[in-house]
mmCIF file of C-alpha atoms and ligand atoms in Angstrom:
data_model
loop_
_atom_site.group_PDB
_atom_site.id
_atom_site.type_symbol
_atom_site.label_atom_id
_atom_site.label_comp_id
_atom_site.label_asym_id
_atom_site.label_seq_id
_atom_site.Cartn_x
_atom_site.Cartn_y
_atom_site.Cartn_z
ATOM 1 C CA MET E 1 186.635 81.649 118.776
ATOM 2 C CA SER E 2 184.580 84.545 120.246
ATOM 3 C CA ALA E 3 185.467 86.946 117.518
ATOM 4 C CA ALA E 4 184.064 84.564 114.768
ATOM 5 C CA ILE E 5 180.883 83.887 116.598
ATOM 6 C CA PHE E 6 180.336 87.695 116.969
ATOM 7 C CA ASP E 7 180.823 88.046 113.327
ATOM 8 C CA GLN E 8 178.320 85.331 112.599
ATOM 9 C CA VAL E 9 175.583 87.361 114.349
ATOM 10 C CA ARG E 10 176.578 90.516 112.656
ATOM 11 C CA THR E 11 176.297 88.686 109.411
ATOM 12 C CA VAL E 12 172.865 87.551 110.088
ATOM 13 C CA LEU E 13 171.925 91.031 111.519
ATOM 14 C CA LYS E 14 173.164 92.640 108.254
ATOM 15 C CA ALA E 15 171.221 90.048 106.219
ATOM 16 C CA ILE E 16 168.200 91.009 108.021
ATOM 17 C CA GLU E 17 168.579 94.579 107.143
ATOM 18 C CA GLN E 18 169.121 93.796 103.510
ATOM 19 C CA GLU E 19 166.366 91.457 103.019
ATOM 20 C CA ALA E 20 163.553 93.146 100.922
ATOM 21 C CA PRO E 21 160.644 90.625 100.480
ATOM 22 C CA GLN E 22 158.064 92.082 97.989
ATOM 23 C CA THR E 23 155.360 89.460 97.865
ATOM 24 C CA PRO E 24 153.378 87.588 100.733
ATOM 25 C CA GLU E 25 155.404 84.413 99.638
ATOM 26 C CA GLU E 26 158.687 86.152 100.084
ATOM 27 C CA LEU E 27 157.610 87.677 103.520
ATOM 28 C CA GLU E 28 156.475 84.191 104.437
ATOM 29 C CA GLN E 29 159.985 82.863 103.575
ATOM 30 C CA PHE E 30 161.451 85.808 105.779
ATOM 31 C CA ARG E 31 159.294 84.785 108.680
ATOM 32 C CA ILE E 32 160.323 81.090 108.368
ATOM 33 C CA ARG E 33 163.994 82.051 108.253
ATOM 34 C CA TYR E 34 164.192 84.502 111.100
ATOM 35 C CA ILE E 35 161.324 83.989 113.316
ATOM 36 C CA GLY E 36 159.689 80.461 112.749
ATOM 37 C CA SER E 37 160.326 77.623 115.062
ATOM 38 C CA LYS E 38 163.322 76.655 113.281
ATOM 39 C CA ASN E 39 164.823 80.136 112.569
ATOM 40 C CA ILE E 40 168.488 80.756 112.079
ATOM 41 C CA ILE E 41 168.967 82.974 115.380
ATOM 42 C CA LYS E 42 167.926 80.346 117.615
ATOM 43 C CA PRO E 43 170.990 78.245 117.428
ATOM 44 C CA LEU E 44 172.982 81.408 118.103
ATOM 45 C CA PHE E 45 171.652 81.466 121.518
ATOM 46 C CA ASP E 46 173.401 78.048 122.365
ATOM 47 C CA GLU E 47 176.849 79.592 121.403
ATOM 48 C CA ILE E 48 176.688 81.935 124.481
ATOM 49 C CA LYS E 49 178.429 79.109 126.633
ATOM 50 C CA ASN E 50 181.361 79.363 124.168
ATOM 51 C CA VAL E 51 181.876 83.138 124.688
ATOM 52 C CA ALA E 52 184.227 84.406 127.321
ATOM 53 C CA ASN E 53 182.458 85.504 130.468
ATOM 54 C CA GLU E 54 183.194 89.064 130.307
ATOM 55 C CA GLN E 55 181.691 89.336 126.801
ATOM 56 C CA LYS E 56 178.548 87.199 127.414
ATOM 57 C CA ARG E 57 176.522 90.338 128.211
ATOM 58 C CA GLU E 58 177.639 92.025 124.963
ATOM 59 C CA PHE E 59 176.978 88.822 123.054
ATOM 60 C CA GLY E 60 173.517 88.392 124.364
ATOM 61 C CA GLN E 61 172.589 91.933 123.548
ATOM 62 C CA LEU E 62 173.792 91.314 119.871
ATOM 63 C CA ILE E 63 171.548 88.247 119.455
ATOM 64 C CA ASN E 64 168.633 90.024 121.027
ATOM 65 C CA SER E 65 168.928 92.893 118.765
ATOM 66 C CA ALA E 66 169.073 90.487 115.664
ATOM 67 C CA LYS E 67 165.949 88.832 116.844
ATOM 68 C CA GLN E 68 164.061 92.211 117.578
ATOM 69 C CA ALA E 69 165.238 93.424 114.223
ATOM 70 C CA ALA E 70 163.530 90.495 112.346
ATOM 71 C CA GLU E 71 160.447 90.830 114.323
ATOM 72 C CA ALA E 72 160.217 94.653 113.671
ATOM 73 C CA LYS E 73 160.948 94.287 110.038
ATOM 74 C CA PHE E 74 158.443 91.307 109.623
ATOM 75 C CA ASN E 75 155.619 93.443 111.263
ATOM 76 C CA ALA E 76 156.498 96.561 109.316
ATOM 77 C CA LEU E 77 156.442 94.678 105.973
ATOM 78 C CA LYS E 78 153.358 92.715 106.613
ATOM 79 C CA GLU E 79 151.399 95.966 107.310
ATOM 80 C CA GLN E 80 152.959 97.409 104.314
ATOM 81 C CA LEU E 81 151.737 94.474 102.124
ATOM 82 C CA GLU E 82 148.313 94.414 103.619
ATOM 83 C CA SER E 83 147.470 98.023 102.850
ATOM 84 C CA ALA E 84 148.805 97.501 99.413
ATOM 85 C CA ALA E 85 146.455 94.697 98.848
ATOM 86 C CA ASP E 86 143.743 97.014 100.082
ATOM 87 C CA ALA E 87 144.747 99.759 97.737
ATOM 88 C CA GLY E 88 144.846 97.140 94.812
ATOM 89 C CA VAL E 89 141.248 96.137 95.633
ATOM 90 C CA ALA E 90 140.362 99.950 95.531
ATOM 91 C CA GLY E 91 142.328 100.645 92.432
ATOM 92 C CA ASN E 92 140.738 97.854 90.506
ATOM 93 C CA LEU E 93 137.414 99.073 91.287
ATOM 94 C CA ASP E 94 135.796 100.639 88.195
ATOM 95 C CA LEU E 95 133.150 103.024 89.313
ATOM 96 C CA THR E 96 131.687 103.534 85.780
ATOM 97 C CA ALA E 97 131.005 99.833 85.107
ATOM 98 C CA PRO E 98 127.288 99.015 84.863
ATOM 99 C CA GLY E 99 125.880 97.555 88.046
ATOM 100 C CA GLU E 100 124.241 94.328 88.592
ATOM 101 C CA PRO E 101 120.739 94.377 87.281
ATOM 102 C CA ILE E 102 118.138 94.545 90.114
ATOM 103 C CA GLU E 103 115.128 92.434 89.291
ATOM 104 C CA LEU E 104 112.143 94.583 90.295
ATOM 105 C CA GLY E 105 109.016 92.621 91.754
ATOM 106 C CA SER E 106 105.639 93.417 90.375
ATOM 107 C CA ARG E 107 102.253 94.078 92.271
ATOM 108 C CA HIS E 108 99.926 91.312 91.850
ATOM 109 C CA PRO E 109 96.942 92.330 89.599
ATOM 110 C CA VAL E 110 94.428 91.784 92.167
ATOM 111 C CA SER E 111 96.341 94.282 94.396
ATOM 112 C CA ILE E 112 96.636 96.649 91.509
ATOM 113 C CA VAL E 113 92.827 96.685 91.102
ATOM 114 C CA LEU E 114 92.125 96.635 94.801
ATOM 115 C CA ASN E 115 94.427 100.040 95.124
ATOM 116 C CA ARG E 116 92.541 101.449 92.229
ATOM 117 C CA ILE E 117 89.177 100.782 93.887
ATOM 118 C CA ILE E 118 90.336 102.032 97.196
ATOM 119 C CA ASN E 119 91.709 105.008 95.708
ATOM 120 C CA ILE E 120 88.494 105.935 93.827
ATOM 121 C CA PHE E 121 86.368 105.764 97.131
ATOM 122 C CA GLU E 122 88.898 107.576 99.202
ATOM 123 C CA ARG E 123 88.621 110.628 97.042
ATOM 124 C CA ILE E 124 84.963 111.131 98.075
ATOM 125 C CA GLY E 125 85.597 110.431 101.612
ATOM 126 C CA PHE E 126 85.568 106.751 102.386
ATOM 127 C CA VAL E 127 88.209 105.524 104.816
ATOM 128 C CA VAL E 128 89.826 101.951 104.733
ATOM 129 C CA ALA E 129 88.572 99.438 107.527
ATOM 130 C CA GLU E 130 89.637 95.941 108.033
ATOM 131 C CA GLY E 131 88.107 92.891 110.000
ATOM 132 C CA PRO E 132 89.583 89.549 110.878
ATOM 133 C CA GLU E 133 89.436 86.487 108.268
ATOM 134 C CA ILE E 134 88.495 84.297 111.125
ATOM 135 C CA GLU E 135 85.283 85.426 112.197
ATOM 136 C CA THR E 136 82.245 84.646 114.719
ATOM 137 C CA ASP E 137 79.123 83.299 113.257
ATOM 138 C CA TRP E 138 77.393 86.379 114.876
ATOM 139 C CA PHE E 139 79.295 88.924 112.897
ATOM 140 C CA ASN E 140 79.308 86.872 109.401
ATOM 141 C CA PHE E 141 75.701 85.760 109.727
ATOM 142 C CA THR E 142 73.445 86.737 112.731
ATOM 143 C CA ALA E 143 74.326 90.574 112.777
ATOM 144 C CA MET E 144 73.883 90.561 109.184
ATOM 145 C CA ASN E 145 70.451 89.329 109.332
ATOM 146 C CA THR E 146 71.123 85.932 107.809
ATOM 147 C CA PRO E 147 68.415 83.445 109.354
ATOM 148 C CA GLU E 148 69.651 80.204 110.766
ATOM 149 C CA ASP E 149 68.154 78.402 108.020
ATOM 150 C CA HIS E 150 69.677 80.466 105.196
ATOM 151 C CA PRO E 151 71.548 78.439 102.626
ATOM 152 C CA ALA E 152 74.677 80.511 102.869
ATOM 153 C CA ARG E 153 75.060 79.022 106.199
ATOM 154 C CA ASP E 154 75.150 75.502 104.953
ATOM 155 C CA MET E 155 78.311 73.717 105.822
ATOM 156 C CA GLN E 156 78.818 72.989 102.276
ATOM 157 C CA ASP E 157 79.517 77.027 101.576
ATOM 158 C CA THR E 158 81.152 77.802 104.842
ATOM 159 C CA PHE E 159 84.389 76.550 106.418
ATOM 160 C CA TYR E 160 83.788 76.335 109.990
ATOM 161 C CA LEU E 161 87.067 75.900 112.249
ATOM 162 C CA LYS E 162 87.571 72.438 113.279
ATOM 163 C CA GLY E 163 85.024 71.287 115.878
ATOM 164 C CA SER E 164 83.297 74.661 116.231
ATOM 165 C CA THR E 165 79.934 75.922 115.213
ATOM 166 C CA GLU E 166 80.785 79.523 116.173
ATOM 167 C CA MET E 167 84.081 80.181 114.527
ATOM 168 C CA LEU E 168 84.332 80.296 110.764
ATOM 169 C CA LEU E 169 86.243 81.709 107.705
ATOM 170 C CA ARG E 170 84.427 84.677 106.700
ATOM 171 C CA THR E 171 82.376 84.079 103.677
ATOM 172 C CA HIS E 172 82.254 87.677 102.582
ATOM 173 C CA THR E 173 83.501 91.089 103.841
ATOM 174 C CA SER E 174 80.014 92.202 105.140
ATOM 175 C CA PRO E 175 80.894 91.098 108.797
ATOM 176 C CA VAL E 176 83.287 94.307 108.727
ATOM 177 C CA GLN E 177 80.012 96.208 108.348
ATOM 178 C CA ALA E 178 78.827 95.061 111.718
ATOM 179 C CA ARG E 179 82.117 95.432 113.157
ATOM 180 C CA ILE E 180 82.295 99.153 112.184
ATOM 181 C CA MET E 181 78.528 99.684 113.204
ATOM 182 C CA THR E 182 78.969 98.227 116.645
ATOM 183 C CA SER E 183 82.077 100.123 117.468
ATOM 184 C CA GLN E 184 81.444 103.546 115.632
ATOM 185 C CA LYS E 185 78.771 106.236 115.645
ATOM 186 C CA PRO E 186 77.253 107.430 112.430
ATOM 187 C CA PRO E 187 78.419 109.155 110.164
ATOM 188 C CA ILE E 188 80.132 106.184 108.898
ATOM 189 C CA ARG E 189 81.755 105.955 105.518
ATOM 190 C CA VAL E 190 84.132 102.990 105.127
ATOM 191 C CA ILE E 191 85.495 100.817 102.465
ATOM 192 C CA ALA E 192 86.698 97.294 103.667
ATOM 193 C CA PRO E 193 88.915 95.212 101.339
ATOM 194 C CA GLY E 194 89.806 91.741 102.275
ATOM 195 C CA ARG E 195 90.079 88.047 101.682
ATOM 196 C CA VAL E 196 86.895 85.877 101.921
ATOM 197 C CA TYR E 197 86.501 81.895 101.740
ATOM 198 C CA ARG E 198 83.773 79.851 100.419
ATOM 199 C CA ASN E 199 83.648 75.922 100.486
ATOM 200 C CA GLU E 200 83.007 75.660 96.585
ATOM 201 C CA THR E 201 85.055 72.466 95.794
ATOM 202 C CA ILE E 202 81.898 71.332 94.111
ATOM 203 C CA SER E 203 82.396 73.679 91.064
ATOM 204 C CA SER E 204 85.830 73.065 89.359
ATOM 205 C CA ARG E 205 85.897 76.604 88.018
ATOM 206 C CA SER E 206 85.482 78.031 91.481
ATOM 207 C CA HIS E 207 88.008 78.851 94.076
ATOM 208 C CA CYS E 208 87.702 78.745 97.771
ATOM 209 C CA GLN E 209 89.534 81.992 98.561
ATOM 210 C CA PHE E 210 89.164 85.324 96.750
ATOM 211 C CA HIS E 211 88.689 88.968 97.588
ATOM 212 C CA GLN E 212 86.187 91.333 98.133
ATOM 213 C CA VAL E 213 85.615 95.083 98.890
ATOM 214 C CA GLU E 214 82.661 96.270 101.060
ATOM 215 C CA GLY E 215 81.448 99.677 101.009
ATOM 216 C CA LEU E 216 79.160 101.234 103.764
ATOM 217 C CA TYR E 217 77.611 104.469 104.495
ATOM 218 C CA VAL E 218 75.426 105.323 107.370
ATOM 219 C CA ASP E 219 73.975 108.601 108.228
ATOM 220 C CA GLU E 220 70.929 110.766 108.509
ATOM 221 C CA GLY E 221 69.011 110.858 105.465
ATOM 222 C CA VAL E 222 71.114 108.538 103.253
ATOM 223 C CA SER E 223 68.918 107.449 100.292
ATOM 224 C CA PHE E 224 68.930 105.091 97.292
ATOM 225 C CA ALA E 225 69.759 108.045 94.970
ATOM 226 C CA ASP E 226 73.010 108.540 97.085
ATOM 227 C CA LEU E 227 73.762 104.824 96.502
ATOM 228 C CA ARG E 228 73.021 104.975 92.764
ATOM 229 C CA GLN E 229 75.062 108.178 92.359
ATOM 230 C CA THR E 230 78.087 106.870 94.341
ATOM 231 C CA LEU E 231 78.126 103.647 92.252
ATOM 232 C CA TYR E 232 77.743 105.699 89.116
ATOM 233 C CA TYR E 233 80.647 107.673 90.161
ATOM 234 C CA PHE E 234 82.699 104.403 90.709
ATOM 235 C CA ALA E 235 81.770 102.897 87.614
ATOM 236 C CA SER E 236 82.815 105.678 85.477
ATOM 237 C CA GLU E 237 86.218 106.058 87.217
ATOM 238 C CA MET E 238 86.977 102.352 87.182
ATOM 239 C CA PHE E 239 85.697 101.270 83.809
ATOM 240 C CA GLY E 240 85.109 104.587 82.002
ATOM 241 C CA ALA E 241 81.480 103.354 81.978
ATOM 242 C CA THR E 242 78.887 105.939 80.883
ATOM 243 C CA LYS E 243 75.854 103.635 81.866
ATOM 244 C CA ILE E 244 75.097 101.621 84.716
ATOM 245 C CA ARG E 245 71.874 99.650 85.676
ATOM 246 C CA LEU E 246 70.617 98.311 88.755
ATOM 247 C CA ARG E 247 68.526 95.026 88.795
ATOM 248 C CA PRO E 248 66.444 94.141 91.827
ATOM 249 C CA SER E 249 68.100 91.431 93.789
ATOM 250 C CA TYR E 250 68.047 89.866 97.346
ATOM 251 C CA PHE E 251 70.369 89.862 100.056
ATOM 252 C CA PRO E 252 69.445 89.356 103.625
ATOM 253 C CA PHE E 253 71.297 92.420 104.980
ATOM 254 C CA THR E 254 69.999 94.925 102.458
ATOM 255 C CA GLU E 255 66.295 96.026 101.655
ATOM 256 C CA PRO E 256 65.904 96.923 99.047
ATOM 257 C CA SER E 257 68.600 95.102 97.321
ATOM 258 C CA ALA E 258 70.028 95.435 93.910
ATOM 259 C CA GLU E 259 72.940 93.963 91.590
ATOM 260 C CA MET E 260 74.916 96.699 89.507
ATOM 261 C CA ASP E 261 75.806 96.090 85.874
ATOM 262 C CA VAL E 262 78.088 98.382 84.022
ATOM 263 C CA PHE E 263 78.003 98.888 80.158
ATOM 264 C CA LEU E 264 80.997 97.950 78.463
ATOM 265 C CA GLY E 265 79.530 97.470 74.892
ATOM 266 C CA THR E 266 80.297 94.683 72.404
ATOM 267 C CA GLU E 267 82.881 96.358 70.137
ATOM 268 C CA THR E 268 85.813 94.302 71.200
ATOM 269 C CA GLU E 269 85.957 90.551 71.105
ATOM 270 C CA GLN E 270 86.957 90.867 74.785
ATOM 271 C CA THR E 271 83.996 92.865 75.936
ATOM 272 C CA TYR E 272 81.773 90.601 73.602
ATOM 273 C CA ARG E 273 82.777 87.377 75.454
ATOM 274 C CA LEU E 274 82.930 88.995 78.965
ATOM 275 C CA THR E 275 79.333 90.398 78.645
ATOM 276 C CA LYS E 276 78.215 87.421 76.793
ATOM 277 C CA GLY E 277 77.143 89.459 73.919
ATOM 278 C CA THR E 278 74.858 91.792 76.005
ATOM 279 C CA GLY E 279 77.435 94.551 76.398
ATOM 280 C CA TRP E 280 76.576 94.588 80.319
ATOM 281 C CA LEU E 281 78.833 93.254 82.960
ATOM 282 C CA GLU E 282 77.749 92.345 86.705
ATOM 283 C CA ILE E 283 79.966 93.938 89.035
ATOM 284 C CA LEU E 284 78.653 94.099 92.601
ATOM 285 C CA GLY E 285 75.573 93.471 94.804
ATOM 286 C CA CYS E 286 74.014 96.570 96.916
ATOM 287 C CA GLY E 287 71.285 97.897 98.708
ATOM 288 C CA MET E 288 70.107 100.053 101.786
ATOM 289 C CA VAL E 289 71.219 98.651 104.880
ATOM 290 C CA ASP E 290 68.329 96.637 106.405
ATOM 291 C CA PRO E 291 66.997 98.452 109.529
ATOM 292 C CA GLN E 292 67.135 95.166 111.456
ATOM 293 C CA VAL E 293 70.948 95.201 110.685
ATOM 294 C CA LEU E 294 71.206 98.757 112.165
ATOM 295 C CA GLU E 295 69.315 97.692 115.329
ATOM 296 C CA ASN E 296 71.360 94.398 115.540
ATOM 297 C CA CYS E 297 74.425 96.706 115.816
ATOM 298 C CA GLY E 298 72.958 99.283 118.184
ATOM 299 C CA ILE E 299 72.147 102.051 115.577
ATOM 300 C CA ASP E 300 69.013 103.738 115.653
ATOM 301 C CA SER E 301 67.107 102.859 112.540
ATOM 302 C CA LYS E 302 64.375 105.621 112.904
ATOM 303 C CA LYS E 303 67.264 108.252 112.849
ATOM 304 C CA TYR E 304 69.590 106.749 110.462
ATOM 305 C CA THR E 305 69.748 105.071 107.075
ATOM 306 C CA GLY E 306 72.573 103.552 105.089
ATOM 307 C CA PHE E 307 73.689 101.943 102.030
ATOM 308 C CA ALA E 308 75.954 99.116 101.461
ATOM 309 C CA PHE E 309 77.749 97.254 98.425
ATOM 310 C CA GLY E 310 80.159 94.537 97.978
ATOM 311 C CA MET E 311 82.193 93.433 95.013
ATOM 312 C CA GLY E 312 84.645 90.578 94.078
ATOM 313 C CA ILE E 313 88.031 91.614 92.841
ATOM 314 C CA GLU E 314 89.206 88.892 90.663
ATOM 315 C CA ARG E 315 86.695 89.466 88.096
ATOM 316 C CA GLN E 316 87.526 92.983 87.784
ATOM 317 C CA ALA E 317 91.093 92.182 87.308
ATOM 318 C CA LEU E 318 90.263 89.660 84.489
ATOM 319 C CA ARG E 319 88.232 92.624 82.924
ATOM 320 C CA LEU E 320 90.861 95.417 83.103
ATOM 321 C CA TYR E 321 93.701 93.080 81.942
ATOM 322 C CA GLY E 322 92.057 91.086 79.539
ATOM 323 C CA ILE E 323 93.205 87.791 81.560
ATOM 324 C CA SER E 324 91.086 84.810 79.997
ATOM 325 C CA ASP E 325 91.671 82.232 82.791
ATOM 326 C CA ILE E 326 90.825 83.038 86.331
ATOM 327 C CA ARG E 327 93.175 80.503 87.585
ATOM 328 C CA SER E 328 96.254 82.538 86.483
ATOM 329 C CA LEU E 329 95.490 84.754 89.351
ATOM 330 C CA PHE E 330 96.005 82.075 91.879
ATOM 331 C CA GLU E 331 98.998 80.260 90.384
ATOM 332 C CA ASN E 332 101.706 82.938 91.065
ATOM 333 C CA ASP E 333 103.463 81.949 87.856
ATOM 334 C CA VAL E 334 106.146 84.502 87.361
ATOM 335 C CA ARG E 335 105.855 84.451 83.538
ATOM 336 C CA PHE E 336 102.437 85.690 84.066
ATOM 337 C CA LEU E 337 103.073 88.183 86.808
ATOM 338 C CA ARG E 338 106.146 89.856 85.302
ATOM 339 C CA PRO E 339 104.415 91.888 82.794
ATOM 340 C CA PHE E 340 102.609 93.668 85.686
ATOM 341 C CA THR E 341 106.093 95.434 86.740
ATOM 342 C CA ALA E 342 105.246 98.490 84.863
ATOM 343 C CA VAL E 343 101.838 98.901 86.399
ATOM 344 C CA VAL E 344 101.816 100.762 89.873
HETATM 345 N N1 LIG I 401 78.085 90.473 100.535
HETATM 346 C C1 LIG I 401 77.475 90.169 99.408
HETATM 347 C C2 LIG I 401 78.096 89.098 98.572
HETATM 348 O O1 LIG I 401 79.067 88.497 99.284
HETATM 349 C C3 LIG I 401 77.581 91.296 98.660
HETATM 350 C C4 LIG I 401 76.806 92.563 99.153
HETATM 351 C C5 LIG I 401 77.543 93.458 100.026
HETATM 352 C C6 LIG I 401 75.589 92.771 98.828
HETATM 353 C C7 LIG I 401 76.842 94.491 100.675
HETATM 354 C C8 LIG I 401 74.852 93.902 99.434
HETATM 355 C C9 LIG I 401 75.475 94.769 100.258
HETATM 356 O O2 LIG I 401 77.571 88.633 97.638
#
C-alpha cells in the first residue's frame, strides 16, 4: 500500500519535470493541473493517513517537493514567456517604417501680419508694450483728451461692463499710450498690439472685435518729419510702397492729425479693387501727441513732444494675402487657414 502511494507521488513529480508548456494557454493548463484549486497534488495529501507512521515524514516531504517543483516551474516558465512576448514586440518593430504624419497647425493670417509689423518697428528701436482689454473710461477716453460729449463715447460704440459707466472694453489701443506715459519717463518708443472692441452691430459688414497696433514715440525734439519718415520706412518695408501720403484728419488725442495712405497702384485687379481705382490705400491714423495728453499723463509738454499712430490689422491681412471677404478672418475655417501653414 505505502509503496504504491509513494510511486504515485513520484510519477506526478516526474510528470512535472517532463512538462514543457510553450504557450500561455499551455502554461495555464499546467497551472490548473498542478497549482489550481483542483490540482492533482492536493488529494495526495489525504493519503498521509494511509502511510505507516515511520514513513509519514518522508511521504510529507515528497509531496511538498512535488508541490514546490510545480510552483517553481510555473514561475520560471511564466517569466520566460513574458520576456519572449516583450522581445516579440520589439522584434516586430520596423524602425524604417514611415511615421504617423503630424498635422502642423498654422499661424492665423492676423498673427502673421501682426508679427511682421512688430518686427519692422523693432528694427528701429521700438519695444512691445501691452495693456488690458478691459479698460477704465479714464485711460480709454479722458486721458486721451476725448471730451465727455465725443461721439466715440456713445453707448452705441462702446461696450461698457454691465452696470458700469467706468469699466469698458477698450475701443482702440490708444489707452496703452496713456498707460505707458503715466508709468515711464521719456524717451518712450513703444509698439502696442492688441484686440479692441466696438459695438458695430448696426452695420452688417463690421465686426465687434478686431486688432490694432499702436505706436508711440515721446522724446525731446520729436517732430512731424520724424513721424513721416518712420511711417515711410514702415510702408516700404511692409508693402514695398514707394509713395505715401498724409491727409489732414482729426483725432482728439493728436494735433495735428493725419491719415496715411500708401500707393499700391492699380495694375492688378486686386489692387484696383482694394484702392477703388485710385491706387491709394488708407492704412492708419496718426499725429503729434496732443500736449494736453502729455500733461494728462504727467509729462512736461514744454520739454517733450511725441508722435503716435494706430492701425487696424485685419485690412492689411486682406491686402497682403488677397483675401476677398473679411469674415474669413473670424470664422476659423480650417479650409481657409490651412494654406497659411507654410508662412511663418
Ligand atoms: N486710435 C485711433 C483709432 O482707433 C488711431 C490713432 C492712433 C490715431 C494714434 C492717431 C494716433 O482710429
